[in-house]
Every structure is written in C-alpha cells, then in structure tokens.
Short mmCIF file of C-alpha atoms (C1' of nucleotides) in Angstrom, two decimals:
data_model
loop_
_atom_site.label_atom_id
_atom_site.label_comp_id
_atom_site.label_asym_id
_atom_site.label_seq_id
_atom_site.Cartn_x
_atom_site.Cartn_y
_atom_site.Cartn_z
CA MET A 1 2.41 -50.28 31.29
CA ALA A 2 3.23 -46.88 33.07
CA THR A 3 1.57 -43.70 32.03
CA ARG A 4 0.73 -43.47 28.36
CA GLY A 5 -0.14 -40.27 26.57
CA ARG A 6 0.12 -36.72 27.30
CA PRO A 7 0.21 -36.28 31.19
CA ARG A 8 -2.44 -34.17 33.10
CA THR A 9 -1.50 -30.58 33.96
CA PHE A 10 -3.74 -30.67 36.94
CA ASP A 11 -4.34 -32.70 40.03
CA PRO A 12 -7.94 -34.14 39.68
CA ASP A 13 -8.18 -34.43 43.53
CA THR A 14 -7.57 -30.75 43.93
CA ALA A 15 -9.87 -30.03 41.17
CA LEU A 16 -12.41 -32.17 43.04
CA ARG A 17 -12.02 -30.24 46.14
CA GLN A 18 -12.44 -27.02 44.31
CA ALA A 19 -15.56 -28.28 42.70
CA LEU A 20 -16.76 -29.36 46.13
CA ASP A 21 -16.37 -25.82 47.40
CA LEU A 22 -18.56 -24.68 44.54
CA PHE A 23 -21.11 -27.22 44.69
CA TRP A 24 -21.40 -26.89 48.35
CA GLU A 25 -21.94 -23.16 48.02
CA ARG A 26 -24.45 -23.10 45.29
CA GLY A 27 -26.01 -26.54 44.93
CA TYR A 28 -25.99 -28.73 42.03
CA GLU A 29 -28.10 -26.72 39.51
CA GLY A 30 -26.75 -23.38 40.62
CA THR A 31 -23.27 -24.46 39.88
CA SER A 32 -22.38 -23.80 36.26
CA LEU A 33 -19.58 -25.62 34.28
CA ASN A 34 -18.31 -21.94 33.73
CA ASP A 35 -18.09 -21.37 37.45
CA LEU A 36 -16.33 -24.76 37.76
CA ALA A 37 -13.79 -24.05 35.01
CA GLN A 38 -13.01 -20.61 36.50
CA ALA A 39 -12.60 -21.86 40.01
CA THR A 40 -10.42 -25.00 38.97
CA GLY A 41 -8.53 -23.09 36.34
CA ILE A 42 -9.35 -25.87 33.97
CA ALA A 43 -11.07 -25.54 30.55
CA SER A 44 -14.41 -27.04 30.40
CA ALA A 45 -13.41 -29.51 27.79
CA SER A 46 -10.56 -30.86 30.23
CA ILE A 47 -13.24 -31.20 32.87
CA TYR A 48 -15.33 -33.49 30.57
CA THR A 49 -12.21 -35.52 29.64
CA CYS A 50 -11.53 -36.22 33.15
CA PHE A 51 -14.87 -36.33 34.76
CA GLY A 52 -17.28 -37.26 32.00
CA SER A 53 -20.02 -35.00 32.67
CA LYS A 54 -21.39 -32.50 35.30
CA GLU A 55 -23.51 -35.07 36.78
CA ASN A 56 -20.43 -37.51 37.15
CA LEU A 57 -18.42 -34.96 38.68
CA PHE A 58 -21.00 -34.21 41.26
CA ARG A 59 -21.23 -37.68 42.11
CA LYS A 60 -17.49 -38.05 42.76
CA VAL A 61 -17.71 -34.65 44.83
CA MET A 62 -20.16 -36.36 47.10
CA ALA A 63 -18.02 -39.24 47.50
CA LEU A 64 -15.30 -36.93 48.71
CA TYR A 65 -17.86 -34.98 50.72
CA GLY A 66 -18.79 -38.12 52.46
CA THR A 67 -15.11 -39.09 53.39
CA THR A 68 -14.29 -35.71 54.60
CA SER A 69 -17.32 -33.51 56.21
CA GLY A 70 -19.22 -36.93 56.61
CA GLU A 71 -16.70 -38.56 58.63
CA PRO A 72 -16.82 -36.84 62.21
CA PRO A 73 -20.43 -37.58 62.63
CA ARG A 74 -20.01 -41.19 61.40
CA ARG A 75 -17.13 -41.63 63.60
CA ALA A 76 -18.98 -40.26 66.69
CA LEU A 77 -21.68 -42.97 66.14
CA ARG A 78 -18.82 -45.73 65.68
CA GLU A 79 -16.70 -44.79 68.57
CA GLN A 80 -18.90 -43.72 71.44
CA PRO A 81 -19.40 -46.50 73.99
CA THR A 82 -23.33 -46.32 74.36
CA ALA A 83 -26.02 -45.57 71.82
CA ARG A 84 -27.05 -42.60 73.87
CA ALA A 85 -23.51 -41.05 73.87
CA ALA A 86 -23.21 -42.05 70.19
CA ILE A 87 -26.36 -39.99 69.19
CA HIS A 88 -25.33 -37.23 71.25
CA ALA A 89 -21.86 -36.94 69.96
CA MET A 90 -23.23 -37.29 66.41
CA LEU A 91 -25.53 -34.37 66.78
CA ARG A 92 -22.75 -32.25 68.26
CA ALA A 93 -20.32 -33.32 65.49
CA THR A 94 -22.89 -32.38 62.89
CA ALA A 95 -23.35 -28.88 64.37
CA ASP A 96 -19.63 -28.53 64.64
CA GLU A 97 -19.29 -29.31 60.77
CA ILE A 98 -22.30 -27.01 59.74
CA THR A 99 -20.97 -23.95 61.77
CA ARG A 100 -17.28 -24.05 60.52
CA PRO A 101 -16.35 -20.67 59.56
CA ASP A 102 -14.62 -21.78 56.36
CA ALA A 103 -17.60 -23.79 54.72
CA PRO A 104 -21.07 -23.10 54.02
CA HIS A 105 -23.29 -23.68 57.05
CA TYR A 106 -25.42 -26.56 56.01
CA CYS A 107 -24.94 -30.17 55.15
CA MET A 108 -24.56 -30.46 51.28
CA LEU A 109 -26.16 -33.78 51.21
CA ILE A 110 -29.28 -32.30 52.53
CA LEU A 111 -29.27 -28.93 50.66
CA ALA A 112 -27.42 -29.26 47.54
CA ALA A 113 -30.54 -30.34 45.46
CA PRO A 114 -33.71 -31.20 47.35
CA THR A 115 -35.89 -29.88 44.47
CA GLY A 116 -35.13 -28.81 40.73
CA ALA A 117 -35.61 -29.23 37.16
CA VAL A 118 -37.37 -32.44 36.01
CA GLU A 119 -34.16 -33.42 33.96
CA ASN A 120 -32.15 -33.73 37.19
CA HIS A 121 -34.27 -36.09 38.90
CA ALA A 122 -31.57 -38.70 38.92
CA ILE A 123 -29.41 -36.48 41.06
CA ARG A 124 -31.94 -35.85 43.45
CA GLU A 125 -32.62 -39.42 43.90
CA PHE A 126 -28.92 -40.16 44.25
CA LEU A 127 -28.73 -37.60 47.04
CA ALA A 128 -32.01 -39.21 48.65
CA GLY A 129 -30.20 -42.56 48.75
CA LEU A 130 -27.48 -41.24 50.44
CA ARG A 131 -29.78 -39.58 53.10
CA HIS A 132 -31.38 -42.96 53.63
CA ASP A 133 -27.92 -44.26 54.20
CA GLN A 134 -27.85 -41.81 57.05
CA LEU A 135 -30.84 -43.11 58.51
CA THR A 136 -29.66 -46.59 58.29
CA THR A 137 -26.53 -45.90 59.83
CA ILE A 138 -28.26 -44.22 62.73
CA LYS A 139 -30.68 -47.26 63.17
CA ASP A 140 -27.91 -49.83 63.11
CA ARG A 141 -26.11 -47.82 65.85
CA LEU A 142 -29.26 -48.06 68.02
CA ALA A 143 -29.43 -51.67 67.49
CA ARG A 144 -25.85 -52.11 68.49
CA GLY A 145 -26.78 -50.50 71.72
CA VAL A 146 -29.40 -53.16 72.32
CA THR A 147 -26.83 -55.83 71.39
CA ASP A 148 -24.20 -54.05 73.80
CA GLY A 149 -26.81 -53.90 76.63
CA ASP A 150 -26.75 -50.23 76.90
CA LEU A 151 -30.19 -49.67 75.55
CA THR A 152 -33.52 -51.30 76.15
CA ALA A 153 -35.48 -51.64 72.78
CA PRO A 154 -37.83 -48.64 73.28
CA PRO A 155 -41.39 -48.99 72.85
CA ALA A 156 -41.62 -46.51 70.26
CA GLY A 157 -39.37 -48.83 68.07
CA LEU A 158 -35.71 -48.31 67.05
CA ASP A 159 -36.82 -47.26 63.63
CA ALA A 160 -38.97 -44.37 65.11
CA LEU A 161 -36.08 -43.25 67.36
CA ALA A 162 -33.63 -43.54 64.46
CA ARG A 163 -35.90 -41.47 62.12
CA TYR A 164 -36.39 -38.98 64.68
CA TYR A 165 -32.65 -38.08 65.37
CA THR A 166 -32.32 -38.44 61.45
CA THR A 167 -35.01 -35.63 61.34
CA VAL A 168 -33.34 -33.51 63.90
CA VAL A 169 -29.96 -33.59 61.96
CA GLN A 170 -31.67 -32.61 58.93
CA GLY A 171 -33.54 -29.68 60.60
CA LEU A 172 -30.26 -28.60 61.97
CA SER A 173 -29.10 -27.88 58.53
CA VAL A 174 -31.77 -25.57 57.67
CA GLN A 175 -31.23 -23.84 61.01
CA ALA A 176 -27.61 -23.28 60.44
CA ARG A 177 -28.27 -22.21 56.81
CA ASP A 178 -30.45 -19.56 58.21
CA GLY A 179 -27.93 -18.07 60.56
CA ALA A 180 -28.16 -20.15 63.71
CA THR A 181 -25.27 -20.08 65.75
CA ARG A 182 -23.32 -22.93 67.22
CA ALA A 183 -24.58 -22.11 70.57
CA GLU A 184 -28.05 -22.07 69.27
CA LEU A 185 -27.77 -25.33 67.64
CA GLU A 186 -26.16 -26.74 71.03
CA GLU A 187 -29.55 -25.85 72.86
CA VAL A 188 -31.58 -27.55 69.94
CA ILE A 189 -29.55 -30.56 70.58
CA THR A 190 -30.04 -30.46 74.45
CA CYS A 191 -33.90 -30.30 73.68
CA ALA A 192 -33.38 -33.23 71.29
CA MET A 193 -31.59 -35.36 73.82
CA ALA A 194 -34.12 -34.56 76.54
CA ALA A 195 -36.47 -37.02 74.61
CA TRP A 196 -34.14 -39.83 74.92
CA ASP A 197 -34.68 -40.99 78.58
CA THR A 198 -38.31 -40.84 78.25
CA LEU A 199 -38.16 -42.83 75.04
CA ALA A 200 -35.24 -45.08 75.76
CA PRO A 201 -34.74 -45.75 79.34
CA ALA A 202 -31.45 -47.22 80.34
CA PRO A 203 -31.64 -50.89 80.92
CA SER A 204 -31.79 -51.97 84.67
CA HIS A 205 -28.63 -53.64 85.70
CA ILE A 206 -30.51 -56.74 87.39
CA GLY A 207 -27.87 -59.55 86.50
CA GLY A 208 -25.38 -57.48 84.98
CA MET B 1 -63.46 4.46 36.90
CA ALA B 2 -64.28 1.07 35.84
CA THR B 3 -62.00 -1.31 34.17
CA ARG B 4 -59.95 0.54 31.33
CA GLY B 5 -58.12 -0.97 28.46
CA ARG B 6 -58.39 -4.46 27.21
CA PRO B 7 -59.53 -6.66 29.79
CA ARG B 8 -57.43 -9.81 30.94
CA THR B 9 -58.32 -13.04 29.30
CA PHE B 10 -57.09 -15.22 32.14
CA ASP B 11 -57.58 -15.13 36.05
CA PRO B 12 -54.59 -13.98 37.69
CA ASP B 13 -55.35 -16.06 40.80
CA THR B 14 -55.84 -19.06 38.72
CA ALA B 15 -52.56 -18.46 37.18
CA LEU B 16 -50.95 -17.95 40.49
CA ARG B 17 -52.16 -21.35 41.76
CA GLN B 18 -50.74 -23.05 38.51
CA ALA B 19 -47.58 -21.27 39.11
CA LEU B 20 -47.65 -22.30 42.67
CA ASP B 21 -47.92 -25.94 41.62
CA LEU B 22 -44.90 -25.80 39.41
CA PHE B 23 -42.61 -23.96 41.84
CA TRP B 24 -43.70 -26.12 44.55
CA GLU B 25 -42.61 -29.23 42.54
CA ARG B 26 -39.43 -27.82 40.92
CA GLY B 27 -38.28 -25.09 43.21
CA TYR B 28 -37.50 -21.70 42.08
CA GLU B 29 -34.56 -21.96 39.87
CA GLY B 30 -35.84 -25.51 38.63
CA THR B 31 -39.02 -23.90 37.11
CA SER B 32 -38.69 -21.95 33.89
CA LEU B 33 -40.79 -19.11 32.24
CA ASN B 34 -41.45 -21.65 29.57
CA ASP B 35 -42.73 -24.27 32.07
CA LEU B 36 -44.96 -21.58 33.62
CA ALA B 37 -46.28 -20.30 30.06
CA GLN B 38 -47.10 -23.89 29.31
CA ALA B 39 -48.70 -24.83 32.50
CA THR B 40 -50.81 -21.64 32.67
CA GLY B 41 -51.74 -21.47 28.91
CA ILE B 42 -50.56 -17.67 29.11
CA ALA B 43 -47.68 -16.39 26.81
CA SER B 44 -44.65 -15.42 28.78
CA ALA B 45 -44.87 -11.69 27.80
CA SER B 46 -48.26 -11.56 29.31
CA ILE B 47 -46.91 -13.22 32.41
CA TYR B 48 -44.41 -10.47 32.58
CA THR B 49 -47.30 -7.92 32.14
CA CYS B 50 -49.25 -9.18 34.91
CA PHE B 51 -46.52 -10.16 37.38
CA GLY B 52 -43.65 -8.22 36.51
CA SER B 53 -40.92 -10.77 36.72
CA LYS B 54 -40.14 -14.33 37.70
CA GLU B 55 -38.88 -13.21 41.08
CA ASN B 56 -41.99 -11.13 41.55
CA LEU B 57 -44.31 -13.86 40.48
CA PHE B 58 -42.57 -16.26 43.07
CA ARG B 59 -42.92 -13.73 45.85
CA LYS B 60 -46.61 -13.63 45.20
CA VAL B 61 -46.76 -17.42 44.84
CA MET B 62 -45.02 -17.65 48.43
CA ALA B 63 -47.83 -15.22 49.67
CA LEU B 64 -50.49 -17.62 48.35
CA TYR B 65 -48.76 -20.55 49.55
CA GLY B 66 -48.65 -18.98 53.16
CA THR B 67 -52.40 -18.29 53.31
CA THR B 68 -53.15 -21.79 52.11
CA SER B 69 -50.76 -24.40 52.97
CA GLY B 70 -49.32 -22.37 55.77
CA GLU B 71 -52.45 -21.69 57.44
CA PRO B 72 -53.50 -25.25 59.10
CA PRO B 73 -50.15 -25.22 61.16
CA ARG B 74 -50.66 -21.64 62.01
CA ARG B 75 -54.19 -22.20 62.91
CA ALA B 76 -53.14 -25.12 65.18
CA LEU B 77 -50.80 -22.84 67.12
CA ARG B 78 -53.55 -20.11 67.40
CA GLU B 79 -56.30 -22.20 68.41
CA GLN B 80 -55.23 -25.06 70.82
CA PRO B 81 -55.78 -24.10 74.51
CA THR B 82 -52.26 -24.76 75.86
CA ALA B 83 -48.73 -24.24 74.50
CA ARG B 84 -48.18 -28.10 74.32
CA ALA B 85 -51.18 -28.89 72.64
CA ALA B 86 -50.53 -26.07 70.20
CA ILE B 87 -47.00 -27.52 69.39
CA HIS B 88 -48.24 -30.87 69.19
CA ALA B 89 -51.08 -29.91 66.85
CA MET B 90 -48.86 -27.72 64.67
CA LEU B 91 -46.50 -30.67 64.13
CA ARG B 92 -49.28 -32.92 63.24
CA ALA B 93 -50.98 -30.29 60.93
CA THR B 94 -47.52 -29.90 59.10
CA ALA B 95 -47.12 -33.69 58.74
CA ASP B 96 -50.70 -33.76 57.20
CA GLU B 97 -49.85 -30.93 54.74
CA ILE B 98 -46.67 -32.43 53.65
CA THR B 99 -48.14 -35.90 53.09
CA ARG B 100 -51.07 -34.76 50.99
CA PRO B 101 -51.46 -37.08 47.98
CA ASP B 102 -52.19 -33.97 45.69
CA ALA B 103 -49.24 -32.07 46.23
CA PRO B 104 -45.34 -32.43 46.74
CA HIS B 105 -44.41 -33.97 49.94
CA TYR B 106 -42.36 -31.21 51.68
CA CYS B 107 -42.91 -27.56 52.69
CA MET B 108 -42.02 -25.23 49.78
CA LEU B 109 -40.76 -22.59 51.98
CA ILE B 110 -38.06 -24.89 53.08
CA LEU B 111 -37.18 -26.61 49.91
CA ALA B 112 -37.95 -24.27 47.03
CA ALA B 113 -34.47 -22.49 47.22
CA PRO B 114 -32.03 -23.32 50.09
CA THR B 115 -29.16 -23.00 47.77
CA GLY B 116 -28.49 -21.93 44.25
CA ALA B 117 -26.77 -19.46 41.83
CA VAL B 118 -25.39 -16.47 43.25
CA GLU B 119 -27.82 -14.19 41.21
CA ASN B 120 -30.71 -15.60 43.23
CA HIS B 121 -29.30 -14.72 46.64
CA ALA B 122 -32.27 -12.22 47.23
CA ILE B 123 -34.93 -14.83 46.74
CA ARG B 124 -33.12 -17.14 49.25
CA GLU B 125 -32.88 -14.65 51.95
CA PHE B 126 -36.72 -13.76 51.20
CA LEU B 127 -37.47 -17.52 51.90
CA ALA B 128 -35.03 -17.42 54.99
CA GLY B 129 -37.00 -14.42 56.34
CA LEU B 130 -40.07 -16.10 56.08
CA ARG B 131 -38.65 -19.30 57.91
CA HIS B 132 -37.44 -16.79 60.65
CA ASP B 133 -41.24 -15.78 60.88
CA GLN B 134 -41.97 -19.39 61.54
CA LEU B 135 -39.55 -19.72 64.65
CA THR B 136 -41.08 -16.17 65.88
CA THR B 137 -44.40 -17.32 65.82
CA ILE B 138 -43.68 -20.64 67.60
CA LYS B 139 -41.73 -18.52 70.20
CA ASP B 140 -44.78 -16.27 70.61
CA ARG B 141 -47.04 -19.07 70.98
CA LEU B 142 -44.79 -20.54 73.81
CA ALA B 143 -44.72 -16.97 75.48
CA ARG B 144 -48.43 -16.89 75.27
CA GLY B 145 -48.28 -20.32 77.27
CA VAL B 146 -46.62 -18.70 79.91
CA THR B 147 -48.91 -15.88 80.17
CA ASP B 148 -51.78 -18.22 80.15
CA GLY B 149 -50.41 -20.19 82.98
CA ASP B 150 -50.11 -23.49 81.22
CA LEU B 151 -46.25 -23.23 80.68
CA THR B 152 -43.57 -22.44 83.16
CA ALA B 153 -40.70 -20.79 81.57
CA PRO B 154 -38.24 -23.65 80.92
CA PRO B 155 -34.67 -23.54 82.17
CA ALA B 156 -33.72 -24.37 78.54
CA GLY B 157 -35.22 -20.96 77.41
CA LEU B 158 -38.33 -20.30 75.49
CA ASP B 159 -35.88 -19.39 72.52
CA ALA B 160 -34.44 -22.88 72.91
CA LEU B 161 -37.57 -24.70 72.91
CA ALA B 162 -38.92 -22.67 70.01
CA ARG B 163 -35.89 -23.22 67.77
CA TYR B 164 -36.01 -27.05 68.84
CA TYR B 165 -39.58 -27.40 67.38
CA THR B 166 -38.86 -25.31 64.49
CA THR B 167 -35.86 -27.72 63.68
CA VAL B 168 -38.25 -30.60 63.82
CA VAL B 169 -40.76 -29.04 61.40
CA GLN B 170 -37.85 -28.28 58.98
CA GLY B 171 -36.58 -31.78 59.33
CA LEU B 172 -39.96 -33.30 58.71
CA SER B 173 -40.00 -31.80 55.32
CA VAL B 174 -36.74 -33.74 54.22
CA GLN B 175 -38.19 -36.87 55.62
CA ALA B 176 -41.29 -36.52 53.75
CA ARG B 177 -39.34 -35.54 50.46
CA ASP B 178 -37.44 -38.86 50.86
CA GLY B 179 -40.53 -40.85 51.07
CA ALA B 180 -41.38 -41.08 54.75
CA THR B 181 -44.99 -41.84 55.30
CA ARG B 182 -47.57 -40.11 57.39
CA ALA B 183 -47.31 -42.75 60.03
CA GLU B 184 -43.51 -42.39 60.25
CA LEU B 185 -43.82 -38.81 60.55
CA GLU B 186 -46.34 -39.40 63.24
CA GLU B 187 -43.75 -41.49 65.14
CA VAL B 188 -41.03 -38.63 64.85
CA ILE B 189 -43.48 -36.26 66.28
CA THR B 190 -44.17 -38.61 69.14
CA CYS B 191 -40.47 -38.77 69.79
CA ALA B 192 -40.16 -34.94 69.46
CA MET B 193 -43.08 -34.40 72.04
CA ALA B 194 -41.39 -36.56 74.57
CA ALA B 195 -39.03 -34.16 75.25
CA TRP B 196 -41.60 -31.58 76.27
CA ASP B 197 -42.42 -32.85 79.88
CA THR B 198 -38.72 -33.07 80.54
CA LEU B 199 -38.03 -29.60 79.29
CA ALA B 200 -41.27 -27.64 80.06
CA PRO B 201 -43.05 -29.27 83.05
CA ALA B 202 -46.43 -28.22 83.50
CA PRO B 203 -46.87 -25.55 86.28
CA SER B 204 -47.86 -26.51 89.68
CA HIS B 205 -51.33 -25.46 90.50
CA ILE B 206 -50.53 -23.99 93.78
CA GLY B 207 -52.96 -21.04 94.19
CA GLY B 208 -54.71 -21.59 90.81
"C1'" DC C 1 -67.11 7.46 15.91
"C1'" DG C 2 -62.10 8.57 17.15
"C1'" DG C 3 -58.74 8.62 21.16
"C1'" DT C 4 -56.93 6.61 24.99
"C1'" DT C 5 -55.72 2.58 27.88
"C1'" DT C 6 -54.47 -1.86 28.68
"C1'" DA C 7 -53.53 -6.87 27.13
"C1'" DT C 8 -52.14 -10.10 23.92
"C1'" DT C 9 -49.72 -12.07 20.24
"C1'" DT C 10 -45.43 -12.67 17.80
"C1'" DG C 11 -40.88 -12.62 17.39
"C1'" DT C 12 -36.49 -12.18 19.02
"C1'" DC C 13 -32.81 -10.11 21.95
"C1'" DG C 14 -28.21 -11.27 24.30
"C1'" DT C 15 -26.77 -14.48 27.45
"C1'" DT C 16 -25.84 -18.74 29.66
"C1'" DC C 17 -26.39 -23.63 29.63
"C1'" DG C 18 -24.15 -28.40 29.23
"C1'" DA C 19 -21.41 -30.57 26.00
"C1'" DT C 20 -18.22 -31.50 21.88
"C1'" DA C 21 -15.43 -31.34 17.33
"C1'" DA C 22 -11.02 -30.48 15.79
"C1'" DA C 23 -6.68 -29.21 15.75
"C1'" DC C 24 -2.53 -29.09 18.28
"C1'" DA C 25 0.84 -30.72 22.26
"C1'" DA C 26 3.33 -33.93 25.11
"C1'" DA C 27 4.23 -38.26 26.78
"C1'" DG C 28 5.71 -43.71 25.97
"C1'" DG C 29 6.51 -47.64 22.98
"C1'" DA C 30 8.81 -49.90 19.06
"C1'" DT D 1 12.30 -41.41 14.74
"C1'" DC D 2 7.66 -42.32 14.02
"C1'" DC D 3 3.27 -44.10 15.80
"C1'" DT D 4 -0.06 -44.37 19.33
"C1'" DT D 5 -2.19 -42.49 23.17
"C1'" DT D 6 -3.86 -39.19 25.90
"C1'" DG D 7 -4.93 -34.22 27.60
"C1'" DT D 8 -5.24 -29.49 26.27
"C1'" DT D 9 -6.72 -25.61 23.58
"C1'" DT D 10 -9.91 -23.20 20.95
"C1'" DA D 11 -13.86 -22.39 19.03
"C1'" DT D 12 -18.44 -23.47 18.88
"C1'" DC D 13 -22.77 -26.24 19.05
"C1'" DG D 14 -28.00 -26.24 19.54
"C1'" DA D 15 -31.00 -25.58 23.14
"C1'" DA D 16 -32.76 -23.05 26.74
"C1'" DC D 17 -32.49 -18.98 29.89
"C1'" DG D 18 -35.07 -14.55 31.63
"C1'" DA D 19 -36.79 -10.45 29.38
"C1'" DC D 20 -38.54 -7.30 26.17
"C1'" DA D 21 -39.95 -4.47 21.49
"C1'" DA D 22 -43.26 -3.88 18.17
"C1'" DA D 23 -47.47 -4.65 16.42
"C1'" DT D 24 -52.30 -5.88 16.96
"C1'" DA D 25 -56.57 -6.42 19.66
"C1'" DA D 26 -60.27 -5.27 22.81
"C1'" DA D 27 -62.11 -2.57 26.08
"C1'" DC D 28 -63.99 2.33 28.07
"C1'" DC D 29 -64.48 7.54 27.49
"C1'" DG D 30 -65.82 11.48 25.28
#
DNA sequence: CGGTTTATTTGTCGTTCGATAAACAAAGGA
DNA sequence: TCCTTTGTTTATCGAACGACAAATAAACCG
C-alpha cells in the first residue's frame, strides 16, 4: 500500500514554510492565494488539492509557527529552574524572536488577524484560542514554581501575575512592529521584571 | 458666499461616526465600501465625493477616534498631579475605554491594521506614527514629573519607563480583545504599577 | 428666469478575491 | 497493458473589491 497515483512535484513542508513567510508578513486577510501561488511556485489549484482551503492552510501554517518560532519562549519556561528565571528568560526569548533580522518584527499569533472581515471570525477565534494557551502555559509555570518552592503564591494571585506577563509579551510585539530595537525591548523587560519582587517575594527558607 | 450648489442630504460627522463603528469592529482592510455605504445609508459614490477615498475616510475616522476614545487616557495624563498618579490613571482610563459594553474591546489604533496587504503600507505607517505619539505623550508626562519634583529621573531612564507603560497599554488591548474582563485588566494594571516604586522611587523631600 | 455649482443617483469599470471544473499526466496494481 | 488513483495544468467561475463616469437634482447668483 505504498504511494498511489501521481506523485507530488513539490514538498508540502517547503510550501508550508513559504506560506508561513507570507502570512507572517501580511497577515491572514492580507495574503492572497495569488501571492501564495507565486511565492511557492505552485498553481492555486494544487494548493487546494494539498491543503484544502486558505483557512486550512493557515491553520497548518500556525501549527508550524508554534513548533518553530514558538518553541524558544516555551523552552525557556520549561527549562529554567525557578518561576522567576522562567518568566525572565521567556520574555528575553520572545524579544529575540521578534527582532530577528530575517523575519517580521512581531509575533504572528498576535498580529496576523486581530480584527478583520466578519466572514473570517473563525480564524480570529482560532488565534485567540492559541493566545489563551499562552496564558495557560505561563500560569502553569507559575504554579510549578509554587510546587517547587521557589515562589510563594502572591497576594495578587497567580492568575493576575500570569495575565500581567502575558500582557507584556503581547505588548512587546506591537513595540517591535513599530520599530523598537532589541535593546529597547530589553529595557522594557527589565521594567517588567522589576514588578516581580514586589508581587512575588521569594519564599523564606525557614525549614528548607 | 453662503452655501453653493446642492446641499448634502447627510451629516458628514454622523457618517464619520458610523464609519468609525465599522472600522473599529472590522479594521481597515476588513471594512469594505459596501459595508460603509450600507451602514451610513449613503451611496458609495457620495462617500467618495465627500471623503475622497477609503484611505482618506479612514484617516478622518482616526482623527475622530483620537478626540473621543483617545481623550480620557490623555486627560488622565494631563490632569493627575504626579507622574505616578498620571500613569496609573491613564492605564485605568484605557481599561475603561476598552471594556465599554457599546464598543469593541480594544484600542482601534493598535488593532485596526497591524499587518495587511502590501498596498496598504501607508495606512499601517500612519497608525504606527500615531502609536509613536502615544509613547511621546507618556514620555513627556514623565519628564514633567521630574520638573515638578514628584519623580526622580529613574536609573532605567525615562525613555525605558515610558516605553514600558506604552507596552502595557498595547498589551491590554490584546487582552481585552481576547475577552479579559475589566476586573482582570485592573489586576494587570496593579501588577504593572508594582514596578513603579522599584523603578522610580519618589524623591526625598530634603530641602523641599 | 437661466446659469453655475455642487451632490446624488445609477450603472459600471477593471481587478482581484477564494475556489473549482475539466482535461491531461504520471504513478502503482492487476 | 489497461485500470485506478492521484496530482497538475489550464481556464474560469461568480462575487466582491475600490473607484469612477454620466446623467440627474437641488441649491444660490445674477
């Protein structure tokens, strides 16, 4: 039961990356199938045969985006030993990603389709769902800090703290989009982390 | 030299507000002239006679937006007695504006056209320029705090502090867009203000 | 009143949009 | 080899896009 029928003349993964580049630069509605056909060198009919529809292609592109550009911040959250270090490293990894010279200076998840035509409501909610996952991931990391003993549950609440740093992440993309440099983002991150010790003092090591 | 020619059958200011509502909800590219004609009850040809083009109409809409929804945060910056109170009140006024029940839950300046088709580059830069004005306004208010003596120039730099709070403002819009409540935004603001005393300690009153 | 000016109505321009239908081509299976 | 399966090519679909031309209508001026 090997491959049946005529084989593909292009690599879908390569096409997906090329589509990613376009959607990243121009957003969902700003990218046309004509643009995609030209950038990939594939006729639009073949794009439909392979990916189904523009919306479906975009969803697959976002999956690829999540496993590539989304990975460094997620890894920072995962691998840093304390909640504080994890948040700090995540912010810095985000700043790194959104100031790369070879890519648009913002997070695609945030700016590819925040508003748009009524007919594309489903796509916007799809992205909103992924953004909500960001918040959840950050919240989970803070909870792990409490479990690990490197963070005392702050009076403001873990949820508030998680939402605060999510807000900073999202604001950073607008800043980078508007031309802020990596150094300027670093300053913003420094300010954002200054809130930490007030909000979430390190646990006293009594008994530990 | 009174009115010459056939008088208008509609009020341009009313039409501008109706156009504002649409652009606010759907963004620049997501709003079509057909949508605008239907919402205003004006034929598209009359829209062109009165406003010139879609781009020109949008620029006038943004001017209206700035003097209406943009005013409360700006007033907060202007009228609060100290830099700290000004920033705090501005953040709260922003949260109020982006959670009004009768309007979209985000700042139009930030989300109406962050990305899009190549042909609309000028509109995006127009909005980016207005966002830069936000940053400048905040920076100026901090500088006034130094002049007024309620703020010592922070080691992080006034620019860094201004950019930090601009980042928070912009992040709040993404949060509200994604369904965050007014109360949740208030928690974020509390966290954001927690950084203040670490970053910008109040001046000692020696000699004052 | 006619003449000028400006706005509205009506219809449509050429382009682009996302999406397919139909015909053809290249592979494996029997 | 012929059939089935799948992908590609080519052409195009109907709708929507921003924008405008021409004809008509309503005001002021003289």
